[in-house]
mmCIF file of C-alpha atoms in Angstrom:
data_model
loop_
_atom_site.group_PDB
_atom_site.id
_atom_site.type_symbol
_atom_site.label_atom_id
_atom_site.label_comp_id
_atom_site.label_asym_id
_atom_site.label_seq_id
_atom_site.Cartn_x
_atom_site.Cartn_y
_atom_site.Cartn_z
ATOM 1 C CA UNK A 1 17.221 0.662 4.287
ATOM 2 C CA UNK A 2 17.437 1.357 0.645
ATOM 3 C CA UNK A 3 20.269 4.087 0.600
ATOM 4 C CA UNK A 4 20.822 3.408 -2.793
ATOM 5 C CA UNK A 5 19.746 1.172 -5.221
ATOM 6 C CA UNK A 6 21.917 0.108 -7.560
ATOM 7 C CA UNK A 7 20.335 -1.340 -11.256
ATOM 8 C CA UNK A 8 20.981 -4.737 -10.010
ATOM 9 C CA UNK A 9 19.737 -4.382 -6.728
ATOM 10 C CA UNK A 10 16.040 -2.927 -7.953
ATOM 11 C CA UNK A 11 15.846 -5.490 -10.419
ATOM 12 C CA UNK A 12 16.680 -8.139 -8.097
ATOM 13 C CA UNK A 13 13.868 -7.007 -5.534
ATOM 14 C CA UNK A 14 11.417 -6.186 -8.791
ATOM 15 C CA UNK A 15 11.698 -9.924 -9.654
ATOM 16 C CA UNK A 16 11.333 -10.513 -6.198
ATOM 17 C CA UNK A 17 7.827 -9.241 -5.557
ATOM 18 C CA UNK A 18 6.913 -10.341 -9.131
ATOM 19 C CA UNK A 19 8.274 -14.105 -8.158
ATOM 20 C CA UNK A 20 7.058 -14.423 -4.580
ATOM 21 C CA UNK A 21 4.957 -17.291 -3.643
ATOM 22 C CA UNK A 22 3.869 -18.211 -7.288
ATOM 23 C CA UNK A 23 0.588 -19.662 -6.799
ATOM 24 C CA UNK A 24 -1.272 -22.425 -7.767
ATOM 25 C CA UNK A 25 -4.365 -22.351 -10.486
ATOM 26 C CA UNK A 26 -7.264 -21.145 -8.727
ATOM 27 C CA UNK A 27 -10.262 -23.208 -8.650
ATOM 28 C CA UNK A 28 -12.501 -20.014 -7.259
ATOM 29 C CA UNK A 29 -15.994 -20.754 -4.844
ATOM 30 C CA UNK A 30 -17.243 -17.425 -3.506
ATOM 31 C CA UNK A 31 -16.607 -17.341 0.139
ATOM 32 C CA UNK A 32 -19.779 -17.707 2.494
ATOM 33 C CA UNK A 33 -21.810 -14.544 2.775
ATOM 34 C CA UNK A 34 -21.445 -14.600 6.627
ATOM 35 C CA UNK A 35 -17.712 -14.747 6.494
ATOM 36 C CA UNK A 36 -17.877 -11.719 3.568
ATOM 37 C CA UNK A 37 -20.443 -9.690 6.282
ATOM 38 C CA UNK A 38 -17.670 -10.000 9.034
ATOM 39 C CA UNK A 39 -14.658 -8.574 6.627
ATOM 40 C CA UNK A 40 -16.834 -5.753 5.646
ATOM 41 C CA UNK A 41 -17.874 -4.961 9.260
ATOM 42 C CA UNK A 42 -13.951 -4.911 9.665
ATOM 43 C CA UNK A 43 -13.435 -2.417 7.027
ATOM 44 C CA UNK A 44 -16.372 -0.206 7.982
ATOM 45 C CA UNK A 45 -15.574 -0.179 11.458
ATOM 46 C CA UNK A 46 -12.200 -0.656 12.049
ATOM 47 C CA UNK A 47 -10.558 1.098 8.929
ATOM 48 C CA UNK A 48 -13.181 3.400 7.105
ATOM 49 C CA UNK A 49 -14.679 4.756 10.348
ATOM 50 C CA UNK A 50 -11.351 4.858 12.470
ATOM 51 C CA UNK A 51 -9.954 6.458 9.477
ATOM 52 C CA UNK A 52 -11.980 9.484 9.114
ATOM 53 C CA UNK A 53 -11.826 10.257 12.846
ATOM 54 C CA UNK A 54 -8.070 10.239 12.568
ATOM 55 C CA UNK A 55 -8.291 12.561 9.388
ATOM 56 C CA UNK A 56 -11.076 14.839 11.745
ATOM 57 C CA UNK A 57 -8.416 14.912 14.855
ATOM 58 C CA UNK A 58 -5.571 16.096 12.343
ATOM 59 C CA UNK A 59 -7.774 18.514 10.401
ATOM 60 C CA UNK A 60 -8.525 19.878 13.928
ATOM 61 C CA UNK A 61 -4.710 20.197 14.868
ATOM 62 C CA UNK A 62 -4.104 22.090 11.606
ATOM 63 C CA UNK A 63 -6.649 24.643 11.908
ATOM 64 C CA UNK A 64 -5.673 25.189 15.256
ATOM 65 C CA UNK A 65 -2.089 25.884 14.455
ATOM 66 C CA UNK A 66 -3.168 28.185 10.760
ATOM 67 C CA UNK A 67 -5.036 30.085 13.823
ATOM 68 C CA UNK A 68 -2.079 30.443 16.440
ATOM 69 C CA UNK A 69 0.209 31.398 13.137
ATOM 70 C CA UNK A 70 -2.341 34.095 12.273
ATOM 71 C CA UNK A 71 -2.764 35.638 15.727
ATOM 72 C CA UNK A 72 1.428 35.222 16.346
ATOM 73 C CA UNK A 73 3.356 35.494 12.971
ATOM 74 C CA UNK A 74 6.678 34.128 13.266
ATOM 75 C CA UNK A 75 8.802 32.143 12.199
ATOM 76 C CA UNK A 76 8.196 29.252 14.649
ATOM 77 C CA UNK A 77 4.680 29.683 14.464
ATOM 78 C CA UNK A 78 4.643 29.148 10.404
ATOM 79 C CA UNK A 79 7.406 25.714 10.623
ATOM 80 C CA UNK A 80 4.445 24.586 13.369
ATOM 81 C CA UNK A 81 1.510 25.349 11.099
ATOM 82 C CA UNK A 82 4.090 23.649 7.919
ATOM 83 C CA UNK A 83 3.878 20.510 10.033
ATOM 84 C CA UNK A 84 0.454 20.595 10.910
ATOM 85 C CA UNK A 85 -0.070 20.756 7.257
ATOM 86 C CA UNK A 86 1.966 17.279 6.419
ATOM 87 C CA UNK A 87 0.395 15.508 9.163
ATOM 88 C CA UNK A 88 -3.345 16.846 8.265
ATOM 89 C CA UNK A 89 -2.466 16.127 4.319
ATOM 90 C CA UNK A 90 -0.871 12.478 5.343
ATOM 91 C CA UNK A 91 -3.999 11.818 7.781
ATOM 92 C CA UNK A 92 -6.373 12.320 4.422
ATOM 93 C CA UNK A 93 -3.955 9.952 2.088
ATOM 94 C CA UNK A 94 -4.382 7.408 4.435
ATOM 95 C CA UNK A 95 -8.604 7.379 4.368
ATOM 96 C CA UNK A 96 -8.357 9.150 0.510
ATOM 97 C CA UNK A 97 -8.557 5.951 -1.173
ATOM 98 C CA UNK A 98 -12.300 5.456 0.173
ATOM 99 C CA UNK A 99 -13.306 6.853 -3.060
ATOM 100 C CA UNK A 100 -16.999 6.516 -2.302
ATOM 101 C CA UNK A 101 -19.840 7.264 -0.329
ATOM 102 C CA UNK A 102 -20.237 10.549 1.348
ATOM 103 C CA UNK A 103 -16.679 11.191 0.246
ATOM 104 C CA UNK A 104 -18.008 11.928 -3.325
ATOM 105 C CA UNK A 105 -20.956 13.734 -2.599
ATOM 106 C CA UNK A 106 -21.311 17.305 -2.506
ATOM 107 C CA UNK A 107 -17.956 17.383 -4.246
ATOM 108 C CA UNK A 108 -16.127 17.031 -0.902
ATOM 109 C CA UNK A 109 -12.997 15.057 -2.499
ATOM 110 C CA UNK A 110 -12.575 17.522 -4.411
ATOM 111 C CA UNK A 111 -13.217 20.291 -2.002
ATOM 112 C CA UNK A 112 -10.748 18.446 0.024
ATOM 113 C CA UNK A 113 -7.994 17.846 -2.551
ATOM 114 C CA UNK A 114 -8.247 19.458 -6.317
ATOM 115 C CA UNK A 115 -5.531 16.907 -7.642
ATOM 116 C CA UNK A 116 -4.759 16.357 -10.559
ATOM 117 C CA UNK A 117 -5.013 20.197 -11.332
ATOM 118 C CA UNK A 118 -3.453 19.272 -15.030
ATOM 119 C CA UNK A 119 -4.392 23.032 -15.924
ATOM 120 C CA UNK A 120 -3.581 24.883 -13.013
ATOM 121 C CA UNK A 121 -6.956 26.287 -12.444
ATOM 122 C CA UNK A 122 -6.490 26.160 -8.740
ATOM 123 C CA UNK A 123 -2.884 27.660 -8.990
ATOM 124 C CA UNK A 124 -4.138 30.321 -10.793
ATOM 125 C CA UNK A 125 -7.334 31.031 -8.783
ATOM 126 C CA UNK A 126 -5.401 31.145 -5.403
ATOM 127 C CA UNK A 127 -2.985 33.460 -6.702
ATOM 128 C CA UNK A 128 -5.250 35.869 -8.181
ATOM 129 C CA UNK A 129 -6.801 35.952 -4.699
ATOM 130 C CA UNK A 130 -3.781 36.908 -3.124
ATOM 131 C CA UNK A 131 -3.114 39.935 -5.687
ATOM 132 C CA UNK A 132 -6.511 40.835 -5.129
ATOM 133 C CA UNK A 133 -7.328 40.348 -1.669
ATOM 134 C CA UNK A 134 -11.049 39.600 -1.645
ATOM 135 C CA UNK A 135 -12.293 39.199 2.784
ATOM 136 C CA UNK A 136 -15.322 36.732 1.176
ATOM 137 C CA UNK A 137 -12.233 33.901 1.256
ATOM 138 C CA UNK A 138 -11.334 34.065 4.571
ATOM 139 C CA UNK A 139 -14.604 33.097 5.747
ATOM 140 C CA UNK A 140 -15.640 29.578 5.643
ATOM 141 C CA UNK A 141 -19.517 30.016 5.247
ATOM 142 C CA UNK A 142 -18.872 32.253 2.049
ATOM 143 C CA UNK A 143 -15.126 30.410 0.614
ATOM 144 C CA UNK A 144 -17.635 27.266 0.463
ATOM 145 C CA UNK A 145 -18.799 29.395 -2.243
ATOM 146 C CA UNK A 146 -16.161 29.284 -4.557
ATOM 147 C CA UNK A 147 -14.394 27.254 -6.647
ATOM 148 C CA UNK A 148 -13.422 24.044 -5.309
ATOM 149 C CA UNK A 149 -10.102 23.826 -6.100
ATOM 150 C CA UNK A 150 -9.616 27.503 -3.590
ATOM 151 C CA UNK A 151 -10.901 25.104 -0.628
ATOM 152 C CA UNK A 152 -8.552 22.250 -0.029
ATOM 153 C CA UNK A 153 -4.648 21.209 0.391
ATOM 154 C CA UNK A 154 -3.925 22.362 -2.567
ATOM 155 C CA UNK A 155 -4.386 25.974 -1.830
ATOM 156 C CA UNK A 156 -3.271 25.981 1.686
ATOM 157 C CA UNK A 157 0.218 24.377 0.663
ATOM 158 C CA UNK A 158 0.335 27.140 -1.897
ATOM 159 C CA UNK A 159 -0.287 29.297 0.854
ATOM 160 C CA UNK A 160 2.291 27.772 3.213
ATOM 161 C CA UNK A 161 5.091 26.931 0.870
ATOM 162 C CA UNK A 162 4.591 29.132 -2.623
ATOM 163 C CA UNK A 163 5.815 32.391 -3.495
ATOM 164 C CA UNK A 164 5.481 34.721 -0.951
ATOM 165 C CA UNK A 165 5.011 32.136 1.925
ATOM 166 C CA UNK A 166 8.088 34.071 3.954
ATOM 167 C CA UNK A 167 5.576 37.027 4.468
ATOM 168 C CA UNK A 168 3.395 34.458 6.621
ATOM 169 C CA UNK A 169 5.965 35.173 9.651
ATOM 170 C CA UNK A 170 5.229 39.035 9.961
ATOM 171 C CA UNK A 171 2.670 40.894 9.816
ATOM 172 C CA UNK A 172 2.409 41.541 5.991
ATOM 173 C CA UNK A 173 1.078 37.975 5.585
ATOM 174 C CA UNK A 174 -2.158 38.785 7.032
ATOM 175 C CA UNK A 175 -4.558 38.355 4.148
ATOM 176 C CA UNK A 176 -2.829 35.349 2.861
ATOM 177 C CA UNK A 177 -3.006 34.139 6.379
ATOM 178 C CA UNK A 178 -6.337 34.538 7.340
ATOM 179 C CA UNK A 179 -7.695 33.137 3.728
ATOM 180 C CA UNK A 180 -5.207 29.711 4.736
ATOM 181 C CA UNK A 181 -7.326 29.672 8.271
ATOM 182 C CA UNK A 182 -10.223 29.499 6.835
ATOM 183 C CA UNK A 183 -9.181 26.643 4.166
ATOM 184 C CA UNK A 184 -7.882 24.616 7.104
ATOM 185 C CA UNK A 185 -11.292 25.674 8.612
ATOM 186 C CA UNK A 186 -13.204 24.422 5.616
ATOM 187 C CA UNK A 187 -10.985 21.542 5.758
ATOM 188 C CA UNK A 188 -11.689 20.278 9.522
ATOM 189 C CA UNK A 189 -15.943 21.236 8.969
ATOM 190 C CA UNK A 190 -15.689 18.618 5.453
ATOM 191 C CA UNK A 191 -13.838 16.179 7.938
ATOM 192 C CA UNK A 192 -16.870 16.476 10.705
ATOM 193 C CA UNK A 193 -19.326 16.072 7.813
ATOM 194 C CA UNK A 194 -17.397 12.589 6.693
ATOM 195 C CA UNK A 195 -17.597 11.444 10.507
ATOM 196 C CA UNK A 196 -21.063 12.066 11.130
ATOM 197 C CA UNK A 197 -22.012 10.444 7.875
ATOM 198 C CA UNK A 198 -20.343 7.007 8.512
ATOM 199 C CA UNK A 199 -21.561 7.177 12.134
ATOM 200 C CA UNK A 200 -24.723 7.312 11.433
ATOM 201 C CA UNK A 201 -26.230 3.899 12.446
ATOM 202 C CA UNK A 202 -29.325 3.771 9.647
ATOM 203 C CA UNK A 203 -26.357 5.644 7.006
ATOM 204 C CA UNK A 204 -23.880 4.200 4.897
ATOM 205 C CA UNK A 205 -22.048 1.808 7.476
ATOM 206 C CA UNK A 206 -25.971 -0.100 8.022
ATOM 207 C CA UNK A 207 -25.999 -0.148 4.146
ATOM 208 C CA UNK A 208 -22.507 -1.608 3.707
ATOM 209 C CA UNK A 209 -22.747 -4.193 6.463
ATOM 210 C CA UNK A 210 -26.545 -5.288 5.637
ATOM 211 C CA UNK A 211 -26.749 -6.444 2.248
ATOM 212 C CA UNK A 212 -30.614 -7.147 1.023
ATOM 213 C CA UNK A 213 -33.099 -6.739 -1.416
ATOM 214 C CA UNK A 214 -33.984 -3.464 -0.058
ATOM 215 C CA UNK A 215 -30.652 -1.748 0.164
ATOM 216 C CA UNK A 216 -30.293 1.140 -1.971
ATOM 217 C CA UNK A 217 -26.022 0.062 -2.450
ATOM 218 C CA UNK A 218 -26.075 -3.845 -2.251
ATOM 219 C CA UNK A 219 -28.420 -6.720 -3.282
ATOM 220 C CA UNK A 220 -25.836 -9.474 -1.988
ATOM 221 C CA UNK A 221 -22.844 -9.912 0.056
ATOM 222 C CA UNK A 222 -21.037 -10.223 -3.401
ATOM 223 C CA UNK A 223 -21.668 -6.572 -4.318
ATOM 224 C CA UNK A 224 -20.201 -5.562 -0.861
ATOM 225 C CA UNK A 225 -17.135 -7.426 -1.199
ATOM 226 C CA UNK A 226 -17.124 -5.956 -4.893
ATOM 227 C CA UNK A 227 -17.085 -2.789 -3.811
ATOM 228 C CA UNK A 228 -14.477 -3.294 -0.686
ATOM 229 C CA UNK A 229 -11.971 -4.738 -3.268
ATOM 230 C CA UNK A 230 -12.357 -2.043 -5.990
ATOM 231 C CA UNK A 231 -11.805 0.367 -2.995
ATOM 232 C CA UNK A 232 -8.195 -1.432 -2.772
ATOM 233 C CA UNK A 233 -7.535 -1.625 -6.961
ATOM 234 C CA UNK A 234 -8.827 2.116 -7.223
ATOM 235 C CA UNK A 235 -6.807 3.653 -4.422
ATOM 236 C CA UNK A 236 -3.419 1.305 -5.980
ATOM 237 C CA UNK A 237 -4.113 2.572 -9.590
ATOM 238 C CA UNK A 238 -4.413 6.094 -7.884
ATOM 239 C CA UNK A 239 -0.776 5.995 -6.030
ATOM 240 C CA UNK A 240 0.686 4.795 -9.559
ATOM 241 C CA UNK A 241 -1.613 6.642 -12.089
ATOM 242 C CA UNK A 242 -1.953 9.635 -10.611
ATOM 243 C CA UNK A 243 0.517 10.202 -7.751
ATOM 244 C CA UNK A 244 4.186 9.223 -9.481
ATOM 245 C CA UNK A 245 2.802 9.046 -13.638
ATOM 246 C CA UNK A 246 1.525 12.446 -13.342
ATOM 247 C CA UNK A 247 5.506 13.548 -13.169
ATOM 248 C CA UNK A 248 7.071 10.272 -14.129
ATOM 249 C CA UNK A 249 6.218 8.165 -17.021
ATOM 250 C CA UNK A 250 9.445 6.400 -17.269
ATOM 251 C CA UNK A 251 13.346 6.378 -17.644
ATOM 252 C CA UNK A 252 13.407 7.598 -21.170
ATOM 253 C CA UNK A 253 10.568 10.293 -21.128
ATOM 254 C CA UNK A 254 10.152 13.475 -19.799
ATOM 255 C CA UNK A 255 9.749 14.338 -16.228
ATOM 256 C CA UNK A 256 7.670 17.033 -15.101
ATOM 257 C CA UNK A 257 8.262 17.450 -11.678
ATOM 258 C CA UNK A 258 6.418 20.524 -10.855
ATOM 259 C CA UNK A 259 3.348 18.588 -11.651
ATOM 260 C CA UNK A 260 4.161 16.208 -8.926
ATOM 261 C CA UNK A 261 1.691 16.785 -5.934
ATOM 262 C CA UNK A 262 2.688 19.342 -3.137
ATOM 263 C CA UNK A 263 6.396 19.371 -4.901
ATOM 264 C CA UNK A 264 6.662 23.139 -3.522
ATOM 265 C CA UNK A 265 6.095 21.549 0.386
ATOM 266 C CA UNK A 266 7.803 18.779 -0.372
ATOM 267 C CA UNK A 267 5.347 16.724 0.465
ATOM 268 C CA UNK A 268 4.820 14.238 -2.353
ATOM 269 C CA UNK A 269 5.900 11.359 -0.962
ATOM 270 C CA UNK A 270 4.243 12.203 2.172
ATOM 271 C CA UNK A 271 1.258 11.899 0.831
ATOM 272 C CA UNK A 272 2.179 8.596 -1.249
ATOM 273 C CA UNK A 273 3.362 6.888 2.044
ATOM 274 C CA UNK A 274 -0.119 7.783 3.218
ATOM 275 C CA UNK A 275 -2.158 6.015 0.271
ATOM 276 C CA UNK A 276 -0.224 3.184 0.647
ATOM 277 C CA UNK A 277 -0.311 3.077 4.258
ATOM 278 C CA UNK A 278 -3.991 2.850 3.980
ATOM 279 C CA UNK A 279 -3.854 -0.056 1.697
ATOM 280 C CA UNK A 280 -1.603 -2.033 3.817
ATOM 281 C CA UNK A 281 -4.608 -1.307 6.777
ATOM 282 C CA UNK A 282 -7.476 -2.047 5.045
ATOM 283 C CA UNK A 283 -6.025 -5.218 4.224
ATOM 284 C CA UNK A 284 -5.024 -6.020 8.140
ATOM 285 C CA UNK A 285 -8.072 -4.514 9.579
ATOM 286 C CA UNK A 286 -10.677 -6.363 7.256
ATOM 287 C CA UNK A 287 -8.684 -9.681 7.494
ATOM 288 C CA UNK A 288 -9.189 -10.377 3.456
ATOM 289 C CA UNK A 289 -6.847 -13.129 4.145
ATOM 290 C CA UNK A 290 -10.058 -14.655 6.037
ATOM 291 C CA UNK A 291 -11.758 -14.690 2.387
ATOM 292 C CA UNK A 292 -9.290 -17.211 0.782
ATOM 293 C CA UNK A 293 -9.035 -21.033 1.312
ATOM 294 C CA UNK A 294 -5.924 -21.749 3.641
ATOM 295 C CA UNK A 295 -3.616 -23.200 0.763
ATOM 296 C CA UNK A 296 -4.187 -19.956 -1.248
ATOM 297 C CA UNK A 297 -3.539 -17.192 1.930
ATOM 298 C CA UNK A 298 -0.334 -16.954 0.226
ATOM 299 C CA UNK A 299 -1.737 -14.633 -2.000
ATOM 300 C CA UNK A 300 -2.386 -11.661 0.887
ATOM 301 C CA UNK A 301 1.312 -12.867 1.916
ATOM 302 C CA UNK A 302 2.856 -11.913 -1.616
ATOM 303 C CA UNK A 303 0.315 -9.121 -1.780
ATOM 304 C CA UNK A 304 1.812 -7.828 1.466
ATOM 305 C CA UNK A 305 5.333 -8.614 0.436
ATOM 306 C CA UNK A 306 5.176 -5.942 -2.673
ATOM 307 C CA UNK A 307 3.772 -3.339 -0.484
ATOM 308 C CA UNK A 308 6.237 -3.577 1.864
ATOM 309 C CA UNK A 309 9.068 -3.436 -0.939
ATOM 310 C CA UNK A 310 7.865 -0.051 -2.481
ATOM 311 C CA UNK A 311 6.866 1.113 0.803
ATOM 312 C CA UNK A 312 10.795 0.457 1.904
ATOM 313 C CA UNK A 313 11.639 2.582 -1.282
ATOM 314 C CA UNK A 314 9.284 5.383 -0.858
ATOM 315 C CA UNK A 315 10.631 5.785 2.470
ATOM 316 C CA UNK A 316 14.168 6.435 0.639
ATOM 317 C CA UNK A 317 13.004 8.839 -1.605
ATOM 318 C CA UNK A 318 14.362 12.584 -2.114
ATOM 319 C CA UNK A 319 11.722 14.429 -1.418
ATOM 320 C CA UNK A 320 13.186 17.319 -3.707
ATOM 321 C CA UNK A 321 10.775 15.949 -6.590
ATOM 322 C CA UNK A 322 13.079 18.036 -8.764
ATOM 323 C CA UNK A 323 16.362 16.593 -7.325
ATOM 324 C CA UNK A 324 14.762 13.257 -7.539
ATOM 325 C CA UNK A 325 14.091 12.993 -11.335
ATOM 326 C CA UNK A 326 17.522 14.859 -11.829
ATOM 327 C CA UNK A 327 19.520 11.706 -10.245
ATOM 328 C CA UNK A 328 20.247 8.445 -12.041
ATOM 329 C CA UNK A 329 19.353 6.408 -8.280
ATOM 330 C CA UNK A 330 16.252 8.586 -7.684
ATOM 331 C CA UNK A 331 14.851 7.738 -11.317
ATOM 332 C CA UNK A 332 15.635 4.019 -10.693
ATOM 333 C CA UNK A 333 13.482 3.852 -7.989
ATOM 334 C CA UNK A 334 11.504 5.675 -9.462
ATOM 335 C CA UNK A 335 10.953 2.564 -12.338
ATOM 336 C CA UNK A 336 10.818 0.589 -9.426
ATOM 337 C CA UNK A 337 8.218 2.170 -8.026
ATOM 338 C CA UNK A 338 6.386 1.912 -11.285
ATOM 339 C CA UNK A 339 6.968 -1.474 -11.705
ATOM 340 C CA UNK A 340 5.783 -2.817 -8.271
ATOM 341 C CA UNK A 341 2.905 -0.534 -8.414
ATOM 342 C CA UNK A 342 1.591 -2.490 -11.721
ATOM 343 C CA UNK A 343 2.233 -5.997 -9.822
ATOM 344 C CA UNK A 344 0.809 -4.521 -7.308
ATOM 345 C CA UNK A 345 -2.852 -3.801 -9.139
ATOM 346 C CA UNK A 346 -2.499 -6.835 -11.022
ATOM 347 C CA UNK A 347 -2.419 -8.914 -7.645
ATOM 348 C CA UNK A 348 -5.292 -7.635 -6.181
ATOM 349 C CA UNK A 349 -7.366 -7.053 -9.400
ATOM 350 C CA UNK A 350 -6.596 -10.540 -10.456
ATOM 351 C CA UNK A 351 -5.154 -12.676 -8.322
ATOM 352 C CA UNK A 352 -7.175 -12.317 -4.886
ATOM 353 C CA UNK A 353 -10.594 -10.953 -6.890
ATOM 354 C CA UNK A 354 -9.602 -14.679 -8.469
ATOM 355 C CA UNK A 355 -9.461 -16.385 -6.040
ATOM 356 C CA UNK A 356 -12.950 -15.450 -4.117
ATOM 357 C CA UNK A 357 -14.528 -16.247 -6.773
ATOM 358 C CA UNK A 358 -15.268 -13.380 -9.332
ATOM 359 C CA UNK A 359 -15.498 -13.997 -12.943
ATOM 360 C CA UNK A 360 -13.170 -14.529 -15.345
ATOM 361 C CA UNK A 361 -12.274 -11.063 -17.292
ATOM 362 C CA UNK A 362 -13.909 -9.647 -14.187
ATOM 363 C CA UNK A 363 -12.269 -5.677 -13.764
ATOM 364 C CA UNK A 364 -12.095 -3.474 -10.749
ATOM 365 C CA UNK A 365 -10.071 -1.207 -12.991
ATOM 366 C CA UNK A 366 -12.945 -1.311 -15.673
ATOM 367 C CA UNK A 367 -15.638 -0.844 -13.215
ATOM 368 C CA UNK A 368 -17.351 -3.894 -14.762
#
């Protein structure tokens, strides 16, 4: 699919997504609040909670393979741990846009994944570590001590794929591999903590699927379905804000592709493919389409259509961020990728938070 894109060709599927299934003018009525209780339910149970047990299971997988690399240096070992690594990291995009809840207490997104890192405080941090070897870091109980951005992805893919990474297949890699077992470690415990949390029964899945007076996070069904939606706007401003305009801003400016996220691993556009893989599901699993009155269910349909079409391109990508930005195609898809990510937002900000019955001037992106 998508082997190259020629100018035409991306701004023939651009006006494509934009043009698909124009609707009608939306005469909004808030859907019923049993129907709204039933598509959170969906979401809680079926995407948020399934989500975070996938991201535990993978987090497992890669500490168990930083641990076999650590006790067996080689070559093989470190391309298995490497994998474990982009598997674990696109496990996390896909629950990483449930930017709330447990997930932002007791700074565990951030403990997970210190991104954006616009001044390279983890980069630096990690790398003064491994010039001065200090044991505290290769400890969970005491690296949950330090800074933040020394506890997630970011530091183990320095770890696996940044200068020095070849000594992680003999026995001088030690130190650097021990501290990357106990980030992957830290990793799978913060994963544990996010399943327990959600399975709680009188937790945060009882406050999200009981709206009431009495709840501490929603008076009505309308503030639940609020909430569910800006999960969706958030995570889509995310992929296009801060995954592809943190390096990209657009065919005539400047690219700064070593900004891009886990550029080193080549990973960026693993962990893209992720985020918008967990868009597509939380859209399937909670059945939004449920929400909208059956003349207007084209709007999941076109909603669908766009992911698909910059999921198709993301796919193509070169995952050489720097090779990428380099090449007339790869920046072209790039746009496009821009482009569809802003029609994107604007669909689900505007035209399905429309159409179930939110206010006009109403803004997920806001936070109104």
């Amino acid at each position: 699919m998508l082997k190259a894109l020629s100018t035409a060709a991306l701004g023939a599927l651009a006006f494509a997504s934009v043009a698909v299934a124009q609707e009608e003018a939306i005469s909004p009525t808030f859907p019923e609040p049993e129907a709204i209780r039933q598509v959170v339910e969906k979401a809680v149970d079926g995407f948020i909670r399934e989500g975070y047990r996938g991201f535990q299971l993978a987090a497992g997988d890669l500490a168990e393979g930083m641990a076999s690399l650590c006790s067996a240096p080689s070559p093989a070992s470190l391309a298995a741990a490497k994998n474990g690594f982009a598997k674990a990291a696109r496990s996390w995009a896909r629950i990483e846009i449930v930017r709330t809840g447990p997930a932002i207490e007791e700074n565990r997104l951030e403990r997970i994944l210190f991104y954006p890192d616009r001044k390279s405080t983890g980069l630096k941090q990690v790398q003064a570590l491994l010039a001065k070897p200090d044991e505290a870091a290769t400890e969970v109980a005491s690296l949950k001590g330090k800074s933040v951005a020394m506890q997630g992805f970011g530091a183990l893919e320095f770890v696996l794929a940044g200068t020095g990474s070849e000594s992680l297949s003999g026995p001088e890699g030690n130190f650097r591999c021990r501290y990357g077992r106990a980030v992957a470690q830290n990793i799978k415990q913060i994963a544990s903590e996010l399943v327990a949390k959600w399975d709680a029964a009188d937790g945060i899945q009882h406050h999200w699927q009981n709206p009431g007076p009495d709840n501490p996070l929603f008076r009505t069904e309308q503030e639940a379905m609020t909430a569910l939606l800006g999960i969706l706007v958030h995570g889509a401003e995310m992929v296009r804000d801060q995954r592809i305009e943190t390096f990209y801003r657009g065919e005539d400016k400047s690219a700064f592709p070593k900004q891009a996220i886990f550029w080193r691993s080549q990973n960026t556009w693993t962990m893209v493919a992720g985020n918008l893989e967990g868009l597509r599901d939380l859209i399937r699993v909670s059945e939004l389409v449920d929400l909208l009155p059956s003349d207007q269910h084209s709007i999941v349909g076109s909603i669908d259509f766009v992911l698909k079409s910059i999921m198709g391109v993301v796919e193509e990508m070169n995952p050489d961020i720097e090779a990428a930005v380099a090449d007339t195609a790869g920046r072209q898809k790039l746009d496009f990728l821009l482009v569809n990510g802003r029609d994107l937002i604007d669909r689900l900000n505007d035209q399905y938070g429309g159409a179930i019955g939110l206010t006009s001037g109403f803004s997920f992106s806001d936070g109104d």
